[in-house]
Short mmCIF file of C-alpha atoms in Angstrom, two decimals:
data_model
loop_
_atom_site.label_atom_id
_atom_site.label_comp_id
_atom_site.label_asym_id
_atom_site.label_seq_id
_atom_site.Cartn_x
_atom_site.Cartn_y
_atom_site.Cartn_z
CA UNK A 1 33.24 -34.02 -29.90
CA UNK A 2 31.49 -30.82 -30.93
CA UNK A 3 29.41 -28.87 -28.42
CA UNK A 4 25.99 -28.07 -29.89
CA UNK A 5 24.78 -26.12 -26.85
CA UNK A 6 26.23 -24.89 -23.58
CA UNK A 7 29.88 -24.24 -22.75
CA UNK A 8 32.81 -26.69 -22.33
CA UNK A 9 33.76 -27.56 -18.76
CA UNK A 10 37.21 -26.78 -17.43
CA UNK A 11 37.82 -23.59 -19.40
CA UNK A 12 38.63 -20.42 -17.49
CA UNK A 13 35.94 -18.66 -19.51
CA UNK A 14 33.24 -21.31 -19.03
CA UNK A 15 31.56 -19.71 -16.03
CA UNK A 16 31.52 -16.25 -17.63
CA UNK A 17 30.21 -17.56 -20.94
CA UNK A 18 27.49 -19.54 -19.17
CA UNK A 19 26.36 -16.48 -17.22
CA UNK A 20 26.19 -14.47 -20.44
CA UNK A 21 24.18 -17.23 -22.08
CA UNK A 22 21.51 -17.44 -19.36
CA UNK A 23 21.46 -13.76 -18.41
CA UNK A 24 18.15 -13.03 -20.15
CA UNK A 25 16.35 -15.83 -18.31
CA UNK A 26 16.75 -13.97 -15.01
CA UNK A 27 13.43 -12.20 -15.34
CA UNK A 28 11.60 -10.63 -12.33
CA UNK A 29 11.02 -13.24 -9.65
CA UNK A 30 14.02 -15.37 -10.68
CA UNK A 31 17.35 -15.23 -8.88
CA UNK A 32 20.42 -17.11 -10.00
CA UNK A 33 24.02 -17.85 -9.14
CA UNK A 34 26.02 -19.78 -11.75
CA UNK A 35 23.76 -22.70 -12.73
CA UNK A 36 21.52 -22.48 -9.63
CA UNK A 37 18.29 -20.58 -10.31
CA UNK A 38 15.42 -19.98 -7.90
CA UNK A 39 11.88 -18.78 -8.59
CA UNK A 40 10.43 -16.76 -5.72
CA UNK A 41 6.78 -15.82 -5.18
CA UNK A 42 4.86 -14.84 -2.08
CA UNK A 43 1.45 -13.91 -0.79
CA UNK A 44 0.68 -11.68 2.18
CA UNK A 45 -2.97 -11.74 3.22
CA UNK A 46 -4.34 -9.42 5.87
CA UNK A 47 -4.25 -10.68 9.48
CA UNK A 48 -8.05 -10.98 9.44
CA UNK A 49 -8.25 -12.90 6.18
CA UNK A 50 -10.62 -15.85 6.14
CA UNK A 51 -9.57 -19.39 5.28
CA UNK A 52 -11.15 -19.04 1.83
CA UNK A 53 -9.28 -15.79 1.19
CA UNK A 54 -5.98 -17.38 2.20
CA UNK A 55 -6.67 -20.36 -0.06
CA UNK A 56 -7.42 -17.99 -2.94
CA UNK A 57 -4.17 -16.10 -2.32
CA UNK A 58 -2.24 -19.37 -2.29
CA UNK A 59 -3.79 -20.55 -5.55
CA UNK A 60 -2.94 -17.22 -7.20
CA UNK A 61 0.65 -17.53 -5.96
CA UNK A 62 0.99 -21.04 -7.40
CA UNK A 63 -0.42 -19.81 -10.71
CA UNK A 64 2.20 -17.05 -10.84
CA UNK A 65 4.91 -19.64 -10.19
CA UNK A 66 3.55 -21.79 -13.01
CA UNK A 67 3.61 -18.85 -15.43
CA UNK A 68 7.23 -18.09 -14.52
CA UNK A 69 8.26 -21.74 -14.87
CA UNK A 70 6.53 -21.89 -18.26
CA UNK A 71 8.48 -18.82 -19.36
CA UNK A 72 11.71 -20.53 -18.25
CA UNK A 73 10.73 -23.66 -20.17
CA UNK A 74 9.96 -21.65 -23.32
CA UNK A 75 13.27 -19.81 -23.03
CA UNK A 76 15.10 -23.12 -22.73
CA UNK A 77 13.48 -24.47 -25.90
CA UNK A 78 14.45 -21.31 -27.78
CA UNK A 79 18.05 -21.36 -26.51
CA UNK A 80 18.88 -25.10 -26.60
CA UNK A 81 18.89 -25.44 -22.81
CA UNK A 82 17.34 -28.54 -21.27
CA UNK A 83 15.97 -28.26 -17.73
CA UNK A 84 15.60 -31.33 -15.53
CA UNK A 85 12.19 -31.22 -13.87
CA UNK A 86 13.09 -34.14 -11.56
CA UNK A 87 15.83 -32.01 -9.94
CA UNK A 88 13.51 -29.05 -9.40
CA UNK A 89 12.29 -28.59 -5.83
CA UNK A 90 9.46 -26.59 -4.29
CA UNK A 91 9.33 -25.37 -0.70
CA UNK A 92 6.65 -23.35 1.09
CA UNK A 93 7.94 -21.03 3.82
CA UNK A 94 5.08 -20.35 6.18
CA UNK A 95 4.12 -20.42 9.84
CA UNK A 96 0.61 -21.63 9.04
CA UNK A 97 -0.21 -25.25 9.74
CA UNK A 98 -2.70 -25.62 6.88
CA UNK A 99 -1.13 -27.68 4.12
CA UNK A 100 -0.92 -26.30 0.59
CA UNK A 101 -2.45 -29.01 -1.60
CA UNK A 102 -1.99 -27.22 -4.93
CA UNK A 103 1.57 -27.75 -6.21
CA UNK A 104 3.35 -25.92 -9.04
CA UNK A 105 4.30 -27.84 -12.17
CA UNK A 106 7.30 -27.69 -14.47
CA UNK A 107 7.40 -29.35 -17.88
CA UNK A 108 4.08 -31.02 -17.03
CA UNK A 109 5.65 -32.55 -13.90
CA UNK A 110 3.99 -31.74 -10.58
CA UNK A 111 6.65 -30.58 -8.12
CA UNK A 112 6.62 -32.13 -4.66
CA UNK A 113 6.97 -29.86 -1.68
CA UNK A 114 10.03 -30.45 0.47
CA UNK A 115 10.52 -29.32 4.05
CA UNK A 116 13.94 -27.83 3.28
CA UNK A 117 15.99 -26.48 0.38
CA UNK A 118 19.71 -26.58 -0.35
CA UNK A 119 20.97 -23.32 -1.87
CA UNK A 120 24.71 -22.96 -2.49
CA UNK A 121 25.56 -25.22 0.42
CA UNK A 122 23.12 -23.52 2.80
CA UNK A 123 20.05 -25.39 4.03
CA UNK A 124 16.81 -23.51 4.64
CA UNK A 125 13.93 -25.30 6.33
CA UNK A 126 10.31 -24.43 5.62
CA UNK A 127 9.81 -23.20 9.20
CA UNK A 128 13.09 -21.22 9.15
CA UNK A 129 14.60 -23.34 11.91
CA UNK A 130 18.35 -23.58 11.35
CA UNK A 131 19.02 -26.25 13.97
CA UNK A 132 19.63 -29.05 11.49
CA UNK A 133 22.00 -26.94 9.38
CA UNK A 134 23.99 -25.80 12.42
CA UNK A 135 24.21 -29.39 13.63
CA UNK A 136 25.60 -30.49 10.26
CA UNK A 137 28.24 -27.77 10.42
CA UNK A 138 29.17 -28.77 13.95
CA UNK A 139 29.64 -32.38 12.84
CA UNK A 140 31.76 -31.31 9.86
CA UNK A 141 33.89 -29.15 12.18
CA UNK A 142 34.26 -32.06 14.60
CA UNK A 143 35.61 -34.29 11.82
CA UNK A 144 38.14 -31.66 10.79
CA UNK A 145 39.11 -31.05 14.40
CA UNK A 146 39.64 -34.79 14.83
CA UNK A 147 42.09 -34.83 11.92
CA UNK A 148 43.87 -31.84 13.42
CA UNK A 149 44.15 -33.63 16.77
CA UNK A 150 45.86 -36.63 15.14
CA UNK A 151 48.60 -34.48 13.58
CA UNK A 152 48.97 -31.88 16.35
CA UNK A 153 52.42 -33.14 17.33
CA UNK A 154 53.80 -32.01 13.98
CA UNK A 155 52.76 -28.38 14.45
CA UNK A 156 53.45 -25.52 16.84
CA UNK A 157 50.55 -23.87 18.72
CA UNK A 158 50.69 -20.93 16.30
CA UNK A 159 50.41 -23.23 13.31
CA UNK A 160 47.53 -25.13 14.92
CA UNK A 161 45.75 -21.82 15.47
CA UNK A 162 46.18 -20.90 11.81
CA UNK A 163 44.90 -24.29 10.67
CA UNK A 164 41.89 -23.99 12.96
CA UNK A 165 40.98 -20.56 11.57
CA UNK A 166 41.34 -21.72 7.97
CA UNK A 167 39.79 -25.18 8.12
CA UNK A 168 37.55 -25.52 11.17
CA UNK A 169 36.28 -22.08 12.09
CA UNK A 170 35.44 -21.17 8.49
CA UNK A 171 33.19 -24.23 8.38
CA UNK A 172 31.31 -23.12 11.50
CA UNK A 173 30.75 -19.57 10.22
CA UNK A 174 29.29 -20.21 6.76
CA UNK A 175 26.33 -17.83 6.28
CA UNK A 176 26.39 -17.11 10.02
CA UNK A 177 24.77 -13.68 9.56
CA UNK A 178 21.57 -15.51 8.58
CA UNK A 179 21.37 -18.09 11.37
CA UNK A 180 23.10 -16.21 14.21
CA UNK A 181 19.74 -15.73 15.91
CA UNK A 182 19.15 -19.46 16.28
CA UNK A 183 18.30 -20.99 19.64
CA UNK A 184 21.14 -21.20 22.16
CA UNK A 185 20.80 -24.98 22.33
CA UNK A 186 21.76 -25.16 18.64
CA UNK A 187 24.61 -22.65 18.89
CA UNK A 188 26.00 -24.52 21.89
CA UNK A 189 27.29 -27.27 19.59
CA UNK A 190 29.55 -24.76 17.83
CA UNK A 191 30.73 -23.27 21.12
CA UNK A 192 31.66 -26.78 22.24
CA UNK A 193 33.86 -27.20 19.15
CA UNK A 194 35.56 -23.91 19.96
CA UNK A 195 36.38 -25.07 23.50
CA UNK A 196 37.85 -28.30 22.14
CA UNK A 197 40.09 -26.32 19.81
CA UNK A 198 41.36 -24.09 22.59
CA UNK A 199 42.50 -27.16 24.47
CA UNK A 200 44.00 -28.59 21.28
CA UNK A 201 46.16 -25.51 20.66
CA UNK A 202 47.50 -25.80 24.18
CA UNK A 203 48.71 -22.20 24.63
CA UNK A 204 46.20 -20.16 26.70
CA UNK A 205 47.99 -16.85 26.13
CA UNK A 206 48.07 -17.36 22.36
CA UNK A 207 44.38 -18.26 22.33
CA UNK A 208 43.42 -15.30 24.51
CA UNK A 209 45.17 -12.73 22.31
CA UNK A 210 44.45 -14.20 18.87
CA UNK A 211 41.14 -16.06 19.02
CA UNK A 212 37.92 -14.06 19.19
CA UNK A 213 34.85 -16.01 20.25
CA UNK A 214 32.42 -17.25 17.61
CA UNK A 215 29.62 -15.26 19.25
CA UNK A 216 31.35 -11.94 18.66
CA UNK A 217 32.53 -12.90 15.19
CA UNK A 218 28.92 -13.69 14.23
CA UNK A 219 27.86 -10.28 15.49
CA UNK A 220 30.62 -8.51 13.53
CA UNK A 221 29.76 -10.48 10.39
CA UNK A 222 26.07 -9.59 10.69
CA UNK A 223 26.80 -5.89 11.19
CA UNK A 224 29.26 -5.85 8.26
CA UNK A 225 26.65 -7.36 5.93
CA UNK A 226 24.05 -4.90 7.23
CA UNK A 227 26.50 -2.05 6.54
CA UNK A 228 26.80 -3.07 2.89
CA UNK A 229 23.05 -3.50 2.55
CA UNK A 230 22.35 -0.14 4.19
CA UNK A 231 24.55 1.72 1.72
CA UNK A 232 23.32 -0.26 -1.28
CA UNK A 233 26.55 -2.11 -2.07
CA UNK A 234 24.54 -5.23 -2.85
CA UNK A 235 21.58 -6.37 -4.94
CA UNK A 236 18.75 -3.85 -4.99
CA UNK A 237 16.38 -6.44 -3.49
CA UNK A 238 18.61 -6.71 -0.40
CA UNK A 239 18.95 -2.94 -0.08
CA UNK A 240 15.15 -2.63 -0.12
CA UNK A 241 14.95 -4.87 2.96
CA UNK A 242 16.68 -2.27 5.15
CA UNK A 243 14.13 -0.39 7.28
CA UNK A 244 13.91 3.35 6.61
CA UNK A 245 15.44 5.96 8.90
CA UNK A 246 13.05 7.27 11.58
CA UNK A 247 13.03 10.91 10.55
CA UNK A 248 10.25 11.63 13.04
CA UNK A 249 12.77 11.01 15.86
CA UNK A 250 15.37 13.47 14.64
CA UNK A 251 13.87 16.49 16.41
CA UNK A 252 13.44 14.79 19.76
CA UNK A 253 15.84 14.81 22.67
CA UNK A 254 16.41 11.10 22.13
CA UNK A 255 17.97 11.78 18.72
CA UNK A 256 21.11 13.18 20.37
CA UNK A 257 22.13 9.65 21.38
CA UNK A 258 21.54 8.13 17.92
CA UNK A 259 24.06 7.84 15.10
CA UNK A 260 23.09 9.32 11.69
CA UNK A 261 22.33 5.92 10.13
CA UNK A 262 19.83 4.60 12.67
CA UNK A 263 16.93 2.63 11.17
CA UNK A 264 13.30 2.34 12.23
CA UNK A 265 12.47 -1.09 13.59
CA UNK A 266 9.21 -2.62 12.35
CA UNK A 267 6.54 -3.83 14.74
CA UNK A 268 7.55 -7.23 16.12
CA UNK A 269 4.82 -9.74 16.90
CA UNK A 270 6.64 -13.09 16.97
CA UNK A 271 9.90 -14.43 18.35
CA UNK A 272 10.77 -15.85 14.94
CA UNK A 273 10.59 -12.39 13.39
CA UNK A 274 12.54 -10.85 16.28
CA UNK A 275 15.45 -13.27 15.74
CA UNK A 276 15.46 -12.91 11.94
CA UNK A 277 18.59 -11.56 10.31
CA UNK A 278 17.41 -8.02 9.48
CA UNK A 279 15.51 -7.28 12.69
CA UNK A 280 18.11 -8.83 15.00
CA UNK A 281 20.97 -6.98 13.34
CA UNK A 282 19.04 -3.69 13.11
CA UNK A 283 18.76 -3.67 16.91
CA UNK A 284 22.54 -4.06 17.25
CA UNK A 285 23.06 -1.49 14.47
CA UNK A 286 21.06 1.18 16.30
CA UNK A 287 23.11 0.65 19.48
CA UNK A 288 26.41 1.44 17.74
CA UNK A 289 28.11 4.77 18.51
CA UNK A 290 28.65 7.22 15.66
CA UNK A 291 32.42 6.82 16.03
CA UNK A 292 32.42 3.36 14.36
CA UNK A 293 31.16 4.78 11.05
CA UNK A 294 33.95 6.00 8.72
CA UNK A 295 33.49 9.32 6.94
CA UNK A 296 33.65 7.52 3.58
CA UNK A 297 32.22 4.12 2.74
CA UNK A 298 34.61 1.37 3.85
CA UNK A 299 33.57 -2.09 5.02
CA UNK A 300 37.10 -2.82 6.23
CA UNK A 301 37.28 0.26 8.46
CA UNK A 302 33.76 -0.27 9.80
CA UNK A 303 34.44 -3.94 10.54
CA UNK A 304 37.70 -3.13 12.33
CA UNK A 305 36.05 -0.47 14.49
CA UNK A 306 33.08 -2.67 15.39
CA UNK A 307 35.44 -5.50 16.25
CA UNK A 308 37.48 -3.20 18.48
CA UNK A 309 34.30 -1.91 20.15
CA UNK A 310 32.99 -5.39 20.91
CA UNK A 311 36.36 -6.53 22.24
CA UNK A 312 36.53 -3.52 24.56
CA UNK A 313 33.00 -4.27 25.83
CA UNK A 314 33.99 -7.88 26.40
CA UNK A 315 37.11 -6.89 28.33
CA UNK A 316 35.39 -4.26 30.49
CA UNK A 317 33.97 -5.44 33.84
CA UNK A 318 30.22 -6.04 33.89
#
């Protein structure tokens, strides 16, 4: 059967050809990965804005979303691509309790607001609470750990450790640099899975020397991502999120204790902002000694040195 539009599935070139085909639809405000595309708009009123001003800002934001969606629809008509409006979701990320009654529309279909979005296997709630996502990962890890427990007699402790790292731990660390600042009550479910695995492996010495805690691995992962973002080895939008260097501190006595890549932390008003990925990691970043930064850009070297530093801090008496 001939293909009139799109690319055939199963070919090694299908993904590349599809990306080439939709490349020009990724206009400003649209971000995509494979066949998942997201339209992003925001408004940022002043802290003293009135309710009417906030409503006006919201209406203008929805209008901008509608214009972008209309451009996507027009591009699809011109390039033989059909978009399914029923599969399109809208989510409003805000701390305000006032509901947004005006909804964007796509192909003359009003989009319903959802309280969470699924993006590439990662769930983001409208209030940026990652408890539900972490709980789902803990349950998935528990199922995998249960399978591992049933077949443990067929494997040595070393093999069980390898299987845990590949199958269970990887599940509990997906996108961990984003949600690592979640409440301790949510992270406790993952720590519980880790304790179960240590008992499953059955060799305390092997576990002690080869299994780093999830807490420290999350910290290393966050710092490694921040390292790439700081030096611009990422999308420009991510690089722009990194706070600038505080040049006004460089002539003070305090600057002697800072490494050359220290960043200036923004003013923090809420706990939610303080535990967000960039701010939380920037605090850890500024505490690092200059010795962990390689002379030339290298994520591998930086990651190894940070890991060694954290392990030495963990081993040293408090």
